Coordinates of C-alpha atoms and ligand atoms in Angstrom, one line a residue:
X1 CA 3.3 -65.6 -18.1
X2 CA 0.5 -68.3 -18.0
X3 CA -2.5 -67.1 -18.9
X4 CA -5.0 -69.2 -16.7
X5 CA -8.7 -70.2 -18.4
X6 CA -11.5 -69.6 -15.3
X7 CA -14.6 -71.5 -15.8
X8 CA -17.8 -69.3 -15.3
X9 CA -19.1 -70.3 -11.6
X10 CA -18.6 -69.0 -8.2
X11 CA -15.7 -70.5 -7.5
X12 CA -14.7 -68.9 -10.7
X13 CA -15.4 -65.5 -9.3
X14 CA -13.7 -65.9 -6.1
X15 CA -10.0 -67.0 -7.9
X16 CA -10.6 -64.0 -10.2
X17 CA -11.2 -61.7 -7.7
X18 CA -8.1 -63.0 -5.7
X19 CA -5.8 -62.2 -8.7
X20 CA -7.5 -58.8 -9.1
X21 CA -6.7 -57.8 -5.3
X22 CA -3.7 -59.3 -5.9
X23 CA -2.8 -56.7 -8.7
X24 CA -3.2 -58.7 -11.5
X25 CA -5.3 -58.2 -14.9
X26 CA -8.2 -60.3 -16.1
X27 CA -10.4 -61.2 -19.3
X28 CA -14.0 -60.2 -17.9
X29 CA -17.5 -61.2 -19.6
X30 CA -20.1 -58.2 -20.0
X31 CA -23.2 -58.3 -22.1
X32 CA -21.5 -56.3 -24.9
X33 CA -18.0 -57.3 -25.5
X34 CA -15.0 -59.2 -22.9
X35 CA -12.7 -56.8 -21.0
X36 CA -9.4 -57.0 -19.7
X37 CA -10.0 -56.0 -15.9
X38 CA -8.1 -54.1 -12.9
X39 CA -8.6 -52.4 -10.0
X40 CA -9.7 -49.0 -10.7
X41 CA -7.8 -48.1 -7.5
X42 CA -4.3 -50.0 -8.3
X43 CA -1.8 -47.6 -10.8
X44 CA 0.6 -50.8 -11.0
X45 CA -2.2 -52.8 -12.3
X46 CA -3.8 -49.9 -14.5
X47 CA -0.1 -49.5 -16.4
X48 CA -0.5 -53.3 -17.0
X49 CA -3.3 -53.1 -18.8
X50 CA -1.9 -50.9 -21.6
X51 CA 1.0 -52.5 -21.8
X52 CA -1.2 -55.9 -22.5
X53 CA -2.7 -54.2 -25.3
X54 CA -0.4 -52.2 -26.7
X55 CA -2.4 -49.0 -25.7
X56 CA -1.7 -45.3 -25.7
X57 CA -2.2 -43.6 -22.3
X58 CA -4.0 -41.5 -23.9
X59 CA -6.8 -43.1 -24.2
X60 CA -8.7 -43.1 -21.2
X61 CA -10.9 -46.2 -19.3
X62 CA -14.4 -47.3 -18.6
X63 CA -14.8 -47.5 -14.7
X64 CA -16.8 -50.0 -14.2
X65 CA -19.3 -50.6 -11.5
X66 CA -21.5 -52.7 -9.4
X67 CA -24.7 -50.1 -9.6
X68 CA -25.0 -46.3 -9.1
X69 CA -23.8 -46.2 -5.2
X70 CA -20.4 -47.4 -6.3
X71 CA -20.5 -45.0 -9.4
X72 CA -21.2 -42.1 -6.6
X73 CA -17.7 -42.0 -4.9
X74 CA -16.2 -41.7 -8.7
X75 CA -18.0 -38.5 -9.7
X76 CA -18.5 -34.8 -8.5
X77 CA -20.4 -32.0 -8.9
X78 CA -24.1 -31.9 -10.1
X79 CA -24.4 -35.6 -11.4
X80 CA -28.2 -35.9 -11.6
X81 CA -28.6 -36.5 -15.0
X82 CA -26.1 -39.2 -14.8
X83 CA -27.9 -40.8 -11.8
X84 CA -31.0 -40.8 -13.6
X85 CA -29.2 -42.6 -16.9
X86 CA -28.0 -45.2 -14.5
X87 CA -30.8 -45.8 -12.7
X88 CA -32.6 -46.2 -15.8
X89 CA -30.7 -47.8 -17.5
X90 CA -27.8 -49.9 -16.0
X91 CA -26.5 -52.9 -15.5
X92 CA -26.5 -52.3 -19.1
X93 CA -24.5 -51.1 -22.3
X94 CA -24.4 -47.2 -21.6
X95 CA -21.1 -45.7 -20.8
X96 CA -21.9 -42.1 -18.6
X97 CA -19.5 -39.5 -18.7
X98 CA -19.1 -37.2 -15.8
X99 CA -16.5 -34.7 -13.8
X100 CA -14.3 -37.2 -12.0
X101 CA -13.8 -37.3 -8.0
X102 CA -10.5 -36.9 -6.8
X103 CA -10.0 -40.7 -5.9
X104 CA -10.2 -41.4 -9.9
X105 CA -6.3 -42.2 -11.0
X106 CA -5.3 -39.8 -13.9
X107 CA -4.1 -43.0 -15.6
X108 CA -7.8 -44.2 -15.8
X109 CA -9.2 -40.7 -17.6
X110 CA -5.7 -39.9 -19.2
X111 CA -5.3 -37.2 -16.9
X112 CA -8.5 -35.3 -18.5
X113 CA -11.5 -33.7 -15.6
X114 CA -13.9 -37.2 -16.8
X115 CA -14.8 -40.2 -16.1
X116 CA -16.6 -42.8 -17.9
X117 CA -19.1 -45.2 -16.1
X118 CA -20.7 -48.2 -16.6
X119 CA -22.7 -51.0 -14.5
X120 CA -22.4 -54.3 -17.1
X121 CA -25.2 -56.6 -17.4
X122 CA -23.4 -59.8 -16.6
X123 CA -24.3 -61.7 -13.7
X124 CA -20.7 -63.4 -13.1
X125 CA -18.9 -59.8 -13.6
X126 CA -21.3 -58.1 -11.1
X127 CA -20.6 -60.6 -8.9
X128 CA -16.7 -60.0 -9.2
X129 CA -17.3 -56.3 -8.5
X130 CA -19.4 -56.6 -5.5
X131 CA -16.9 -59.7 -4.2
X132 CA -13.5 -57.2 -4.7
X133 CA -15.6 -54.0 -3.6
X134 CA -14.2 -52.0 -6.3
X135 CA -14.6 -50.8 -9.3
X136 CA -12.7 -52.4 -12.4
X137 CA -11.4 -50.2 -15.4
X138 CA -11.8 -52.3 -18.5
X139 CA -11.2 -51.7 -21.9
X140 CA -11.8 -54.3 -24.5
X141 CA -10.0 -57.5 -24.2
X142 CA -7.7 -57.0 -27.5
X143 CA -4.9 -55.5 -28.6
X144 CA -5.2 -51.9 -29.5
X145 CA -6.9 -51.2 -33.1
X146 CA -7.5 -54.8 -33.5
X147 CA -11.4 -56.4 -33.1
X148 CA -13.0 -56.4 -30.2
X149 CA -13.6 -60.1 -28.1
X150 CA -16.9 -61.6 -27.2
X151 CA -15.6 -65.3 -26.4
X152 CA -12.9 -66.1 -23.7
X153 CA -11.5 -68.5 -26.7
X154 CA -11.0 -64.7 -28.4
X155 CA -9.2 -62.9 -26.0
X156 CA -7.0 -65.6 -25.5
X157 CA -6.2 -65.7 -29.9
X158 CA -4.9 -62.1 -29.0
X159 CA -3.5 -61.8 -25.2
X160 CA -2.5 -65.7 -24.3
X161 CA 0.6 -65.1 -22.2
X162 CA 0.1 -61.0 -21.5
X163 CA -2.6 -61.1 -19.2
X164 CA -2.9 -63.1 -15.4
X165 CA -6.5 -65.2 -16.3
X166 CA -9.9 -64.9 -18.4
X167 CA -13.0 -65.6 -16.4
X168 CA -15.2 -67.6 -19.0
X169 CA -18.5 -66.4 -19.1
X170 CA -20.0 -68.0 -22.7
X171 CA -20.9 -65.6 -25.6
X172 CA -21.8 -61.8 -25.6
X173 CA -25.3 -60.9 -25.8
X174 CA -25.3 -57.6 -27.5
X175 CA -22.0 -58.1 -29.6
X176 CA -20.8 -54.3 -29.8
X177 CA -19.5 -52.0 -27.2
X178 CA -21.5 -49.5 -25.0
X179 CA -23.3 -46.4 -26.1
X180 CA -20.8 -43.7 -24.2
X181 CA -22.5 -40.5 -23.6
X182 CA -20.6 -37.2 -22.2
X183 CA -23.1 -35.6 -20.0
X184 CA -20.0 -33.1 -19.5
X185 CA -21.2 -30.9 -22.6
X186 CA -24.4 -29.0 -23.1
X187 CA -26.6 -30.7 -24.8
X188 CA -25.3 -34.2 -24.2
X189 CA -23.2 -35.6 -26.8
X190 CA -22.7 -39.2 -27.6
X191 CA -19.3 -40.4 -28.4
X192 CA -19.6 -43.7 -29.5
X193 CA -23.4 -45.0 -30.5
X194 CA -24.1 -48.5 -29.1
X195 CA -27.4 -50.8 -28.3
X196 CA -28.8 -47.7 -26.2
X197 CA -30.4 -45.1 -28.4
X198 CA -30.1 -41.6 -28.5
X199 CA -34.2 -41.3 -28.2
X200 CA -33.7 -43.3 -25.3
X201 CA -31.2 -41.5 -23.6
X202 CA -33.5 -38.3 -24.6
X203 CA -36.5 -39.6 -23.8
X204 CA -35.1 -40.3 -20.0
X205 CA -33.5 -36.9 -19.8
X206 CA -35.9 -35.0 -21.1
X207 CA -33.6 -33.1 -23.1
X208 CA -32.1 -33.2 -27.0
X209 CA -29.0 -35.0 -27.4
X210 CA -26.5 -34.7 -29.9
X211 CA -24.4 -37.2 -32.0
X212 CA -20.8 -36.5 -32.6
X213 CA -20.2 -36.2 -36.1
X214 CA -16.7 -37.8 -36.1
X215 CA -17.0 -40.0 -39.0
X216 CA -18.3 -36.8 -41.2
X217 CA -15.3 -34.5 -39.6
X218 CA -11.6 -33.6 -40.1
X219 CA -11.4 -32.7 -36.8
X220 CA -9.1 -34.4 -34.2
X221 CA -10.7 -36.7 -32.3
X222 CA -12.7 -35.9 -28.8
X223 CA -12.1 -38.6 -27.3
X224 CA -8.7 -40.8 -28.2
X225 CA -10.6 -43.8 -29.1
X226 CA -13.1 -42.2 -31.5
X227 CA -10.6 -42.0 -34.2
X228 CA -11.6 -43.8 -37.4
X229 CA -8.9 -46.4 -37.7
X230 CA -10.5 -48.6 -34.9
X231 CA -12.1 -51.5 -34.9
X232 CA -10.0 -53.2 -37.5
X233 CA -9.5 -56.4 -39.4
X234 CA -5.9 -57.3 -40.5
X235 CA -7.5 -57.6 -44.0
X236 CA -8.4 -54.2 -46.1
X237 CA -11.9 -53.9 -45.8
X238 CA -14.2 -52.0 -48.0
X239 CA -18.3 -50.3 -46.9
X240 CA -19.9 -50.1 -50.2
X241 CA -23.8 -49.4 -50.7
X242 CA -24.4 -51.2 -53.9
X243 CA -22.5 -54.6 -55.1
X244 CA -19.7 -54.0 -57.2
X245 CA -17.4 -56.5 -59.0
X246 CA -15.6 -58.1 -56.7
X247 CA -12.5 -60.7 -57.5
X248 CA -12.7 -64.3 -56.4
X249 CA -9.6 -63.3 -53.9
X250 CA -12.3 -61.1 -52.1
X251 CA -14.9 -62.0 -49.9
X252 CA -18.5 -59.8 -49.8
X253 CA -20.6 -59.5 -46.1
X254 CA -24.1 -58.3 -46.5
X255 CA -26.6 -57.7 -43.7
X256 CA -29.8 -59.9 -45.2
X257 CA -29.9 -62.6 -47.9
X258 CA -27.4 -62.2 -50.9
X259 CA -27.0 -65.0 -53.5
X260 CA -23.0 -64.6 -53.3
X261 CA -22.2 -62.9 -50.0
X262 CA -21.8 -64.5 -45.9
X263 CA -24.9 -63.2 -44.8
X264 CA -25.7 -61.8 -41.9
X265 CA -29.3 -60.8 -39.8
X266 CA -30.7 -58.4 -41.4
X267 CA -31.9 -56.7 -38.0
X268 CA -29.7 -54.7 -36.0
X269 CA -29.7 -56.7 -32.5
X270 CA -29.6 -59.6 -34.3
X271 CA -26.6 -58.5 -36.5
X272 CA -24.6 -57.7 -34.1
X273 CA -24.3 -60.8 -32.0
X274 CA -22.4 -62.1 -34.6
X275 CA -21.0 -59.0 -36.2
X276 CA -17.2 -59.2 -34.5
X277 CA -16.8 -62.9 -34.5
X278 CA -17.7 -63.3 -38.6
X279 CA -15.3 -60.3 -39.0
X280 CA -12.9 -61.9 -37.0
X281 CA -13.4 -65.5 -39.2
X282 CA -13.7 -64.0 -42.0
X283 CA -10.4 -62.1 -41.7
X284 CA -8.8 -65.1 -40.8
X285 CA -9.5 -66.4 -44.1
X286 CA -6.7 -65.1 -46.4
X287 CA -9.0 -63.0 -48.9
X288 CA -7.3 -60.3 -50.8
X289 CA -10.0 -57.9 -49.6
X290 CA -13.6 -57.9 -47.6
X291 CA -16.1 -56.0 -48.9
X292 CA -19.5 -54.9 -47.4
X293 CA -23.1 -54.0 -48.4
X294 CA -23.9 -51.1 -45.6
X295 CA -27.0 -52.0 -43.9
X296 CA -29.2 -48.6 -44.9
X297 CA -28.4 -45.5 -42.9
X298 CA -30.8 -45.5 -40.1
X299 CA -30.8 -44.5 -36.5
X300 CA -31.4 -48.1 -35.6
X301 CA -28.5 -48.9 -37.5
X302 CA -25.9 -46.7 -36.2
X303 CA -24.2 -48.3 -33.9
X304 CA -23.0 -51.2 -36.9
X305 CA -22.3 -48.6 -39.6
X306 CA -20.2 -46.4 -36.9
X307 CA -17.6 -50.0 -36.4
X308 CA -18.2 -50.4 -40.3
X309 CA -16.6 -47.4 -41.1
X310 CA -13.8 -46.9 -38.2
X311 CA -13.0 -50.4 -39.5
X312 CA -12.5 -49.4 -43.0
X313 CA -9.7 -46.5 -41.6
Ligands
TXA401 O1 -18.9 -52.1 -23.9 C1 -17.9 -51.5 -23.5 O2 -17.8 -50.3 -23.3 C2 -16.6 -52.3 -23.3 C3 -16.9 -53.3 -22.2 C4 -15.7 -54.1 -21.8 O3 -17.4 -52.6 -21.1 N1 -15.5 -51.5 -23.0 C5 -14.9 -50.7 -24.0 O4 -13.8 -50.1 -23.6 O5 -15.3 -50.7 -25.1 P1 -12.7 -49.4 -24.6 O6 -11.7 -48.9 -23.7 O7 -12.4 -50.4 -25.6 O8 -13.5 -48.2 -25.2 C6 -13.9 -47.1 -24.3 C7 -14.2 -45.9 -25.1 C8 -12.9 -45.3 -25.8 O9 -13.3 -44.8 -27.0 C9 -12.5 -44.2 -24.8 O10 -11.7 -43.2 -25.5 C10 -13.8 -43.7 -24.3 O11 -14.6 -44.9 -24.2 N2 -13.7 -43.0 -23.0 C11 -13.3 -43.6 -21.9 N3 -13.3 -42.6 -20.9 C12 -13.7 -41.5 -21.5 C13 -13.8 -40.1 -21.0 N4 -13.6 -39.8 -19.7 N5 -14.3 -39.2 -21.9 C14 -14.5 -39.5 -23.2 N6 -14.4 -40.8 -23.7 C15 -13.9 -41.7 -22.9
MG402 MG1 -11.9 -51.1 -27.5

């Protein structure tokens, strides 16, 4: 298979969304990371996405959607807390989970009683939602367990050939993948931490929310794609707080200046624009090992320590 390169215009959106009705899959831009789209409505389609990436059906899609209306035919029962997340915060990086409708496929929640949500923040994508008038599942654009995208010139180093086209809409934004909250469980629980705080999500709900605990526990995994070995360079990569000897085969990342390390912003925004693209480089790169100085352990630093980690397996 070809994979076709779509540049970023309207014109652009139009041959992507012809491929998408016509069943195929396609690289997407959102503001956090690329995704490799279908229609949420089209099985056929669904099934080629995990083939693509190599992805157990057990670990279930984002739905994502042009604003809250769309969200609405998705979901069931009392989903007011949910509306009020996405109407506070979306398009954006927050991924709502809530008790699916009947017209969501059990391919799309791995035949579980939830769905996960999401309006992106990308002009071109909501564009492509509103042109096909359906939703698009989309999981990252890379092959399972490997790092996630955020150039079209990325997806195509790991799906070239597996997938029908990439729409090219320039760089990520926010660099990391959506906050996904479960507004299933009493209190909320988030499942993976991302550019939308848990204050904020508390703050708007009026209500504590919790953080899973995943990479403290030994339990199995609540949701398939919170296990730890996630995320992952090809190289062995090592979180370590302080600097240790490392060889002249390894390479050391630190978040803020370091006389002998590739350094990176030392705020978290900042950091991870470029946090997935220098692990991707750096990987590349042949070192024995990468090694890197944890950014300190703060809420606003969460998100980065919680790929950090899954990454080191
Ligand atoms: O930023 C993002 O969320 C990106 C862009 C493309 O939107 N998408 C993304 O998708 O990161 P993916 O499939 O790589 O990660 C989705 C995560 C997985 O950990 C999956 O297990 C979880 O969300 N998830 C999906 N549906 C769920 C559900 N119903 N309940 C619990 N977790 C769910
Ligand atoms: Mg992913």
């Amino acid at each position: 298979m070809k994979t076709v390169r779509i540049k970023g215009n309207q014109e652009g959106v139009r041959a992507a969304r012809d491929i998408l009705v016509d069943g195929g899959i396609v690289g997407i831009p959102t503001e956090t990371v690329y995704g490799l789209a279908a229609n949420a409505n089209d099985d056929n389609a669904i099934r080629r996405i995990f083939e693509a990436k190599g992805r157990p059906l057990s670990n279930p899609l984002i739905v994502h959607v042009e604003d809250w209306k769309m969200a609405m035919a998705y979901v069931s029962g009392d989903v007011s807390s949910g509306e009020r997340l996405a109407l506070a915060f979306w398009p954006g990086p927050l991924s709502i989970v809530l008790p699916k409708s009947s017209r969501v496929s059990d391919l799309v929640t791995a035949s579980g009683s939830t769905v996960a949500l999401r309006a992106p923040n990308h002009q071109l994508t909501l564009d492509l939602i509103r042109s096909c008038g359906f939703p698009l599942v989309a999981p990252s654009a890379n092959r399972s367990g490997s790092i996630s995208p955020t150039t079209a010139e990325q997806i195509l180093q790991d799906l070239d050939g597996r997938i029908d086209a990439v729409l090219d809409g320039g760089s990520c934004v926010v660099g990391i993948e959506s906050t996904v909250i479960d507004l299933t469980k009493s209190p909320p629980i988030i499942l993976r931490p991302g550019a939308i705080s848990a204050s904020e999500i508390s703050n708007c709900l009026g209500q504590e929310v919790m953080i899973s605990e995943i990479l403290e526990s030994r339990e199995p995994a609540r949701s398939p794609g919170m296990s730890r070995k996630h995320y992952s360079p090809k190289t062995p990569l090592y979180c370590v707080t302080d600097l240790e000897q490392i060889g002249n085969r390894d390479v050391l990342i630190s978040f803020g200046p370091h006389p002998n390390a590739i350094v990176l912003p030392d705020t978290p925004t900042e950091a991870a624009v470029v946090f997935y693209t220098t692990l991707r480089e750096v990987d590349n790169m042949g070192f024995d090992a990468i090694y890197v100085l944890m950014p300190p352990d703060t809420t606003e630093w969460q998100a980065i320590r919680d790929r950090l980690i899954r990454a080191q397996g």
